């Protein structure tokens, strides 16, 4: 990593103690190998306060919400501290107009005031500011003086909550940033029209974690071990991106197999049929620590995202998590970029018949050499390598662009 000895502030969307591993916090942890990093997590709003005030999540933070205080939450990484923003107004329900933008600027003022207090208390100067996909606060750095402003764009704008104001906000953020780093080629092609200093750095996987599935002594997660073999599995959020029409055809064509979907379920997107099918199982969410034990129980791993304009810019983390565990992967051909990174080791399909055939072929032909190949490819796509690439881009702009 060329970027060393810097002070970096990362404003992320996920909270630091989220049970699901995130690109945002993983980036913070890895940049902290060589730099002092301060991670600002997504703020609580008044709505969050009333909903979560009795939870451990709130209790952990209650002493750190002060508007002018400068207490930090320590982590198990010496160079990584967490900043808890003050509680903000709930404003997303407002329509996109001047009133909303004024309320948003007030919220940004509150975060900025807290941040200025911390900058002064810890003598943080000449720092790099990275907005890690928290496009909800596009002008937070107004009135601050970071040495470099970076926007890390990780996904297309899909959810109605995000699209309500996010399209306008992200447009502002992209144009005002010194550097934009995108997780897919399609996002890169979009953003470089707004900011010429845009780059593509793909998502990756925590190979050190997912490869625990290769340990012969690791027991399979109980809910998976109880299923009839073979087990065809998916790990992740079960929501709008899934191609349920294709999956239904595949499941009906393979009544001898157990299909398991592990993760939080957005029932409004899942057809009722899936909840009554005898060979379909929904064990629910799991802790990140259990991910290797879950994947170990899969005979074939799936990425069944529908092929549409939104999914074409998704670079799923689970792709290399599956491969890092040595598992055969069958996916819908939703993002053409993925073929370049998987080097023929993943089967991509465009219809239900091909998807079903690929599952059966994987079950019949999987062997030790193929598993070794998958692990080797996954090792080329680790978070360490990706974050090093991001750090090199930032270093270049600090040295070559700002100081020619």
Short mmCIF file of C-alpha atoms in Angstrom, two decimals:
data_model
loop_
_atom_site.label_atom_id
_atom_site.label_comp_id
_atom_site.label_asym_id
_atom_site.label_seq_id
_atom_site.Cartn_x
_atom_site.Cartn_y
_atom_site.Cartn_z
CA UNK A 1 0.00 0.00 0.00
CA UNK A 2 1.48 3.32 -1.10
CA UNK A 3 -0.88 5.34 1.09
CA UNK A 4 0.84 5.43 4.47
CA UNK A 5 0.87 7.65 7.54
CA UNK A 6 -2.23 9.66 6.64
CA UNK A 7 -5.26 10.64 8.68
CA UNK A 8 -8.44 9.41 6.99
CA UNK A 9 -12.07 10.07 7.86
CA UNK A 10 -14.56 7.62 6.34
CA UNK A 11 -18.28 8.42 6.43
CA UNK A 12 -20.00 5.08 5.91
CA UNK A 13 -23.57 3.92 5.49
CA UNK A 14 -23.49 0.76 7.67
CA UNK A 15 -22.90 0.94 11.41
CA UNK A 16 -19.59 -0.39 12.66
CA UNK A 17 -21.13 -3.22 14.71
CA UNK A 18 -23.50 -4.46 12.03
CA UNK A 19 -23.72 -8.30 12.03
CA UNK A 20 -23.29 -8.23 8.25
CA UNK A 21 -19.82 -7.56 6.90
CA UNK A 22 -19.81 -4.41 4.76
CA UNK A 23 -17.55 -3.02 2.06
CA UNK A 24 -17.55 0.31 3.90
CA UNK A 25 -16.26 -0.87 7.27
CA UNK A 26 -13.94 -3.45 5.71
CA UNK A 27 -12.32 -0.64 3.71
CA UNK A 28 -11.86 1.34 6.92
CA UNK A 29 -10.25 -1.61 8.69
CA UNK A 30 -7.82 -2.30 5.87
CA UNK A 31 -6.82 1.33 5.34
CA UNK A 32 -6.07 1.40 9.09
CA UNK A 33 -3.21 -1.05 8.49
CA UNK A 34 -1.03 1.89 7.44
CA UNK A 35 -3.06 4.98 8.38
CA UNK A 36 -5.02 6.51 11.26
CA UNK A 37 -8.68 6.02 10.35
CA UNK A 38 -11.81 7.52 11.90
CA UNK A 39 -15.06 5.84 10.84
CA UNK A 40 -18.22 7.96 11.05
CA UNK A 41 -21.17 5.62 11.01
CA UNK A 42 -24.61 6.40 9.64
CA UNK A 43 -26.38 8.75 12.10
CA UNK A 44 -29.35 7.84 14.24
CA UNK A 45 -32.43 9.95 13.51
CA UNK A 46 -35.21 10.76 15.96
CA UNK A 47 -37.17 7.91 14.40
CA UNK A 48 -34.26 5.54 15.15
CA UNK A 49 -34.10 6.87 18.70
CA UNK A 50 -37.72 6.00 19.48
CA UNK A 51 -37.44 2.63 17.71
CA UNK A 52 -34.08 1.54 19.16
CA UNK A 53 -33.66 3.36 22.46
CA UNK A 54 -34.08 0.16 24.50
CA UNK A 55 -31.71 -1.92 22.38
CA UNK A 56 -28.04 -2.76 23.05
CA UNK A 57 -27.22 -0.91 19.82
CA UNK A 58 -28.47 2.35 21.34
CA UNK A 59 -27.03 1.71 24.80
CA UNK A 60 -23.56 1.30 23.32
CA UNK A 61 -23.79 4.74 21.72
CA UNK A 62 -25.80 6.83 24.18
CA UNK A 63 -22.74 8.38 25.84
CA UNK A 64 -21.33 9.43 22.45
CA UNK A 65 -24.26 11.33 20.88
CA UNK A 66 -23.19 14.70 22.32
CA UNK A 67 -23.18 17.47 19.73
CA UNK A 68 -19.92 18.99 20.93
CA UNK A 69 -18.35 16.01 22.69
CA UNK A 70 -15.29 14.33 21.29
CA UNK A 71 -15.42 10.83 22.73
CA UNK A 72 -14.58 7.99 20.35
CA UNK A 73 -15.39 4.28 20.38
CA UNK A 74 -12.24 2.19 20.39
CA UNK A 75 -12.02 -0.89 18.18
CA UNK A 76 -9.79 -3.95 18.27
CA UNK A 77 -7.70 -2.32 15.53
CA UNK A 78 -5.27 0.20 17.07
CA UNK A 79 -5.47 2.71 14.20
CA UNK A 80 -9.26 2.60 13.83
CA UNK A 81 -11.68 4.69 15.93
CA UNK A 82 -15.43 5.17 15.52
CA UNK A 83 -17.19 8.54 15.61
CA UNK A 84 -20.86 8.52 16.63
CA UNK A 85 -22.75 11.45 15.06
CA UNK A 86 -25.42 13.34 17.01
CA UNK A 87 -29.08 12.30 16.68
CA UNK A 88 -30.60 14.01 13.65
CA UNK A 89 -34.03 15.09 12.49
CA UNK A 90 -36.01 12.54 10.47
CA UNK A 91 -36.37 14.26 7.10
CA UNK A 92 -36.52 11.62 4.38
CA UNK A 93 -40.34 11.66 4.36
CA UNK A 94 -40.30 15.19 2.95
CA UNK A 95 -40.70 15.67 -0.80
CA UNK A 96 -37.70 16.71 -2.88
CA UNK A 97 -37.94 20.48 -2.57
CA UNK A 98 -36.35 23.47 -0.87
CA UNK A 99 -37.75 22.54 2.53
CA UNK A 100 -36.13 19.12 2.41
CA UNK A 101 -32.79 20.54 1.31
CA UNK A 102 -32.89 23.13 4.10
CA UNK A 103 -33.66 20.43 6.69
CA UNK A 104 -30.87 18.28 5.27
CA UNK A 105 -28.40 21.15 5.53
CA UNK A 106 -29.37 21.54 9.20
CA UNK A 107 -28.66 17.85 9.78
CA UNK A 108 -25.33 18.20 7.98
CA UNK A 109 -24.55 21.20 10.19
CA UNK A 110 -25.09 19.03 13.29
CA UNK A 111 -22.74 16.30 12.02
CA UNK A 112 -20.19 18.89 10.92
CA UNK A 113 -20.23 20.60 14.33
CA UNK A 114 -19.53 17.28 16.05
CA UNK A 115 -16.81 16.49 13.53
CA UNK A 116 -15.13 19.88 13.98
CA UNK A 117 -15.03 19.26 17.74
CA UNK A 118 -13.23 15.95 17.13
CA UNK A 119 -10.87 17.43 14.54
CA UNK A 120 -9.81 20.05 17.09
CA UNK A 121 -9.58 17.69 20.07
CA UNK A 122 -7.42 15.12 18.27
CA UNK A 123 -5.48 17.63 16.15
CA UNK A 124 -6.61 16.02 12.90
CA UNK A 125 -5.26 18.12 10.05
CA UNK A 126 -4.47 17.60 6.41
CA UNK A 127 -6.83 14.62 6.31
CA UNK A 128 -8.48 12.61 3.53
CA UNK A 129 -12.30 12.45 3.60
CA UNK A 130 -13.99 9.39 2.06
CA UNK A 131 -17.75 9.27 1.68
CA UNK A 132 -18.33 5.53 1.53
CA UNK A 133 -21.71 5.38 -0.22
CA UNK A 134 -23.46 7.64 2.31
CA UNK A 135 -24.92 9.79 -0.44
CA UNK A 136 -27.68 10.98 1.94
CA UNK A 137 -25.36 13.78 3.12
CA UNK A 138 -23.80 15.15 -0.08
CA UNK A 139 -22.50 18.51 1.19
CA UNK A 140 -21.22 17.45 4.61
CA UNK A 141 -17.70 18.64 3.76
CA UNK A 142 -18.87 22.22 3.07
CA UNK A 143 -17.03 24.30 5.64
CA UNK A 144 -14.42 21.59 6.19
CA UNK A 145 -10.98 21.54 4.60
CA UNK A 146 -9.99 17.96 3.75
CA UNK A 147 -6.95 17.52 1.60
CA UNK A 148 -8.87 15.21 -0.73
CA UNK A 149 -12.56 14.32 -1.06
CA UNK A 150 -13.33 10.79 -2.28
CA UNK A 151 -16.71 9.22 -3.06
CA UNK A 152 -16.89 5.40 -3.02
CA UNK A 153 -19.93 4.42 -5.11
CA UNK A 154 -20.95 0.84 -4.31
CA UNK A 155 -24.38 0.18 -5.80
CA UNK A 156 -27.02 1.52 -8.14
CA UNK A 157 -29.85 3.52 -6.61
CA UNK A 158 -32.61 0.93 -6.19
CA UNK A 159 -34.62 1.13 -2.97
CA UNK A 160 -37.46 3.70 -2.91
CA UNK A 161 -36.09 5.13 0.37
CA UNK A 162 -32.76 5.84 -1.34
CA UNK A 163 -34.17 7.02 -4.66
CA UNK A 164 -36.50 9.53 -3.00
CA UNK A 165 -33.65 12.00 -2.53
CA UNK A 166 -30.57 9.93 -3.33
CA UNK A 167 -30.53 10.51 -7.08
CA UNK A 168 -30.26 14.28 -6.58
CA UNK A 169 -27.89 13.97 -3.62
CA UNK A 170 -25.52 11.55 -5.31
CA UNK A 171 -25.35 13.79 -8.37
CA UNK A 172 -24.17 16.64 -6.10
CA UNK A 173 -21.70 14.38 -4.32
CA UNK A 174 -20.14 12.97 -7.48
CA UNK A 175 -19.61 16.42 -8.98
CA UNK A 176 -18.10 17.86 -5.80
CA UNK A 177 -15.70 14.99 -5.10
CA UNK A 178 -12.05 15.05 -6.16
CA UNK A 179 -12.09 11.30 -6.84
CA UNK A 180 -14.92 8.81 -7.48
CA UNK A 181 -14.30 5.07 -7.10
CA UNK A 182 -16.97 2.70 -8.45
CA UNK A 183 -17.55 -0.98 -7.72
CA UNK A 184 -18.78 -1.89 -11.21
CA UNK A 185 -17.96 -0.88 -14.77
CA UNK A 186 -21.49 0.34 -15.42
CA UNK A 187 -21.37 2.66 -12.40
CA UNK A 188 -17.96 3.84 -13.59
CA UNK A 189 -19.30 4.60 -17.08
CA UNK A 190 -22.14 6.61 -15.51
CA UNK A 191 -20.05 8.57 -13.03
CA UNK A 192 -17.17 9.46 -15.35
CA UNK A 193 -19.64 11.55 -17.38
CA UNK A 194 -20.08 13.69 -14.26
CA UNK A 195 -16.53 13.49 -12.90
CA UNK A 196 -13.50 12.70 -15.08
CA UNK A 197 -11.56 11.45 -12.05
CA UNK A 198 -13.66 8.29 -11.78
CA UNK A 199 -12.22 4.78 -11.43
CA UNK A 200 -13.41 1.17 -11.38
CA UNK A 201 -12.31 -1.06 -8.49
CA UNK A 202 -14.42 -4.21 -8.18
CA UNK A 203 -15.82 -5.68 -4.98
CA UNK A 204 -14.03 -8.63 -3.41
CA UNK A 205 -14.33 -11.10 -0.53
CA UNK A 206 -12.91 -11.79 2.90
CA UNK A 207 -11.08 -14.92 1.79
CA UNK A 208 -9.60 -15.50 5.22
CA UNK A 209 -13.13 -15.92 6.56
CA UNK A 210 -14.92 -17.76 3.76
CA UNK A 211 -12.03 -20.21 3.31
CA UNK A 212 -12.73 -21.54 6.81
CA UNK A 213 -15.33 -23.65 5.01
CA UNK A 214 -12.44 -25.73 3.67
CA UNK A 215 -11.52 -26.87 7.18
CA UNK A 216 -12.57 -30.53 7.48
CA UNK A 217 -13.10 -30.07 11.22
CA UNK A 218 -15.62 -27.24 10.81
CA UNK A 219 -19.15 -28.59 11.36
CA UNK A 220 -21.83 -27.62 8.87
CA UNK A 221 -24.33 -25.10 10.21
CA UNK A 222 -27.10 -27.17 11.90
CA UNK A 223 -30.00 -25.82 9.82
CA UNK A 224 -28.12 -26.75 6.63
CA UNK A 225 -26.85 -30.10 7.93
CA UNK A 226 -30.45 -31.14 8.60
CA UNK A 227 -31.47 -30.77 4.93
CA UNK A 228 -31.75 -33.61 2.46
CA UNK A 229 -28.79 -33.77 0.06
CA UNK A 230 -27.90 -32.35 -2.38
CA UNK A 231 -28.23 -28.81 -1.03
CA UNK A 232 -28.44 -25.95 -3.51
CA UNK A 233 -27.86 -22.77 -1.54
CA UNK A 234 -28.01 -18.99 -1.61
CA UNK A 235 -26.62 -16.76 1.15
CA UNK A 236 -27.66 -13.10 1.30
CA UNK A 237 -30.67 -10.81 1.31
CA UNK A 238 -33.76 -12.39 -0.23
CA UNK A 239 -35.43 -9.43 -1.90
CA UNK A 240 -36.29 -7.74 -5.20
CA UNK A 241 -33.11 -8.64 -7.09
CA UNK A 242 -33.93 -12.35 -7.23
CA UNK A 243 -35.41 -13.85 -10.40
CA UNK A 244 -38.25 -15.77 -8.76
CA UNK A 245 -39.83 -16.83 -12.04
CA UNK A 246 -36.63 -18.55 -13.13
CA UNK A 247 -36.08 -20.05 -9.68
CA UNK A 248 -39.57 -21.51 -9.56
CA UNK A 249 -39.01 -23.32 -12.86
CA UNK A 250 -35.64 -24.63 -11.65
CA UNK A 251 -37.04 -25.81 -8.31
CA UNK A 252 -39.99 -27.56 -9.96
CA UNK A 253 -37.59 -29.31 -12.33
CA UNK A 254 -35.46 -30.59 -9.43
CA UNK A 255 -37.74 -32.02 -6.71
CA UNK A 256 -34.92 -34.30 -5.50
CA UNK A 257 -32.82 -31.34 -4.31
CA UNK A 258 -33.09 -29.04 -1.29
CA UNK A 259 -33.05 -25.36 -2.18
CA UNK A 260 -32.11 -23.16 0.77
CA UNK A 261 -32.15 -19.35 0.93
CA UNK A 262 -30.23 -18.11 3.97
CA UNK A 263 -30.64 -14.49 5.01
CA UNK A 264 -33.22 -11.80 5.77
CA UNK A 265 -36.42 -12.22 3.79
CA UNK A 266 -38.36 -9.29 2.30
CA UNK A 267 -41.67 -11.10 2.05
CA UNK A 268 -43.25 -8.47 -0.17
CA UNK A 269 -40.97 -9.58 -3.02
CA UNK A 270 -41.09 -13.36 -2.54
CA UNK A 271 -44.05 -15.18 -4.18
CA UNK A 272 -46.18 -17.23 -1.77
CA UNK A 273 -45.33 -20.40 -3.70
CA UNK A 274 -41.79 -20.39 -2.28
CA UNK A 275 -43.02 -20.61 1.31
CA UNK A 276 -45.14 -23.71 0.64
CA UNK A 277 -42.81 -25.70 -1.65
CA UNK A 278 -41.60 -28.85 0.13
CA UNK A 279 -38.00 -28.59 -1.08
CA UNK A 280 -37.52 -24.84 -0.40
CA UNK A 281 -36.18 -23.69 2.97
CA UNK A 282 -35.72 -20.28 4.63
CA UNK A 283 -33.63 -20.65 7.82
CA UNK A 284 -33.50 -16.86 8.33
CA UNK A 285 -30.58 -14.53 9.02
CA UNK A 286 -27.27 -15.71 10.43
CA UNK A 287 -24.33 -14.01 12.10
CA UNK A 288 -21.37 -13.27 9.85
CA UNK A 289 -19.25 -15.62 11.96
CA UNK A 290 -21.45 -18.53 10.80
CA UNK A 291 -21.03 -17.80 7.10
CA UNK A 292 -18.31 -20.45 6.46
CA UNK A 293 -20.34 -23.18 8.23
CA UNK A 294 -23.37 -22.30 6.11
CA UNK A 295 -21.52 -22.29 2.78
CA UNK A 296 -19.75 -25.52 3.69
CA UNK A 297 -23.14 -27.25 3.61
CA UNK A 298 -23.91 -26.12 0.05
CA UNK A 299 -23.25 -28.61 -2.74
CA UNK A 300 -23.83 -25.84 -5.29
CA UNK A 301 -23.99 -22.11 -4.54
CA UNK A 302 -26.33 -19.77 -6.40
CA UNK A 303 -26.44 -16.12 -7.45
CA UNK A 304 -29.93 -15.91 -8.98
CA UNK A 305 -30.20 -12.15 -9.62
CA UNK A 306 -32.58 -11.11 -12.36
CA UNK A 307 -31.04 -9.68 -15.49
CA UNK A 308 -32.11 -6.04 -15.65
CA UNK A 309 -30.70 -2.53 -15.83
CA UNK A 310 -30.15 -2.39 -12.07
CA UNK A 311 -28.45 -5.76 -11.62
CA UNK A 312 -26.06 -5.13 -14.51
CA UNK A 313 -24.12 -2.81 -12.20
CA UNK A 314 -24.06 -5.14 -9.16
CA UNK A 315 -20.77 -6.83 -8.24
CA UNK A 316 -21.86 -9.26 -5.49
CA UNK A 317 -19.53 -9.97 -2.58
CA UNK A 318 -20.88 -13.51 -2.30
CA UNK A 319 -19.33 -14.48 -5.65
CA UNK A 320 -15.82 -14.68 -4.25
CA UNK A 321 -17.01 -15.84 -0.84
CA UNK A 322 -18.50 -18.90 -2.53
CA UNK A 323 -15.38 -19.44 -4.63
CA UNK A 324 -13.08 -18.89 -1.65
CA UNK A 325 -14.92 -21.78 0.02
CA UNK A 326 -14.23 -23.92 -3.06
CA UNK A 327 -17.90 -24.24 -4.03
CA UNK A 328 -19.22 -24.55 -7.60
CA UNK A 329 -21.24 -21.45 -8.46
CA UNK A 330 -24.16 -21.13 -10.85
CA UNK A 331 -25.35 -17.61 -11.63
CA UNK A 332 -27.68 -15.76 -13.91
CA UNK A 333 -25.78 -13.74 -16.50
CA UNK A 334 -26.86 -10.42 -14.94
CA UNK A 335 -23.52 -8.58 -15.07
CA UNK A 336 -21.15 -9.25 -18.00
CA UNK A 337 -18.18 -7.91 -16.00
CA UNK A 338 -18.18 -10.97 -13.75
CA UNK A 339 -16.93 -13.34 -16.44
CA UNK A 340 -13.65 -11.45 -16.67
CA UNK A 341 -12.98 -11.96 -12.97
CA UNK A 342 -14.06 -15.60 -12.70
CA UNK A 343 -12.02 -16.92 -15.67
CA UNK A 344 -14.48 -19.62 -16.71
CA UNK A 345 -14.79 -21.14 -13.23
CA UNK A 346 -18.41 -19.97 -12.80
CA UNK A 347 -21.32 -20.99 -15.02
CA UNK A 348 -23.51 -18.04 -16.11
CA UNK A 349 -26.98 -18.79 -17.51
CA UNK A 350 -29.71 -16.81 -19.21
CA UNK A 351 -32.70 -19.17 -18.80
CA UNK A 352 -34.18 -21.71 -16.40
CA UNK A 353 -33.24 -24.77 -18.45
CA UNK A 354 -29.59 -23.74 -18.65
CA UNK A 355 -29.58 -22.88 -14.94
CA UNK A 356 -30.99 -26.29 -14.02
CA UNK A 357 -28.54 -28.10 -16.31
CA UNK A 358 -25.63 -26.17 -14.80
CA UNK A 359 -26.61 -27.24 -11.28
CA UNK A 360 -26.74 -30.90 -12.30
CA UNK A 361 -23.45 -30.66 -14.19
CA UNK A 362 -21.77 -29.10 -11.15
CA UNK A 363 -23.05 -31.90 -8.91
CA UNK A 364 -21.75 -34.57 -11.29
CA UNK A 365 -18.35 -33.09 -12.15
CA UNK A 366 -17.12 -31.18 -9.07
CA UNK A 367 -13.68 -32.37 -7.97
CA UNK A 368 -10.61 -31.37 -5.98
CA UNK A 369 -8.86 -29.73 -8.95
CA UNK A 370 -11.87 -27.52 -9.67
CA UNK A 371 -12.13 -26.54 -6.02
CA UNK A 372 -8.45 -25.58 -6.01
CA UNK A 373 -8.95 -23.46 -9.13
CA UNK A 374 -11.87 -21.59 -7.55
CA UNK A 375 -9.90 -20.87 -4.39
CA UNK A 376 -6.95 -19.63 -6.46
CA UNK A 377 -9.18 -17.25 -8.44
CA UNK A 378 -10.82 -16.01 -5.25
CA UNK A 379 -7.35 -15.32 -3.80
CA UNK A 380 -6.79 -12.83 -6.63
CA UNK A 381 -9.91 -10.95 -5.54
CA UNK A 382 -9.38 -10.30 -1.84
CA UNK A 383 -10.30 -7.12 0.01
CA UNK A 384 -6.62 -6.59 0.73
CA UNK A 385 -5.89 -6.36 -3.00
CA UNK A 386 -8.91 -4.14 -3.69
CA UNK A 387 -8.22 -1.72 -0.86
CA UNK A 388 -4.59 -1.52 -1.94
CA UNK A 389 -5.87 -0.48 -5.39
CA UNK A 390 -8.12 2.17 -3.83
CA UNK A 391 -5.23 3.41 -1.69
CA UNK A 392 -2.98 3.67 -4.76
CA UNK A 393 -5.57 5.82 -6.56
CA UNK A 394 -5.84 8.13 -3.56
CA UNK A 395 -2.05 8.29 -3.25
CA UNK A 396 -1.75 9.19 -6.94
CA UNK A 397 -4.15 12.09 -6.56
CA UNK A 398 -2.38 13.35 -3.47
CA UNK A 399 1.07 13.22 -5.05
CA UNK A 400 0.52 13.71 -8.79
CA UNK A 401 -2.64 15.79 -9.04
CA UNK A 402 -2.65 17.96 -5.93
CA UNK A 403 1.14 18.31 -5.80
CA UNK A 404 2.35 18.01 -9.42
#
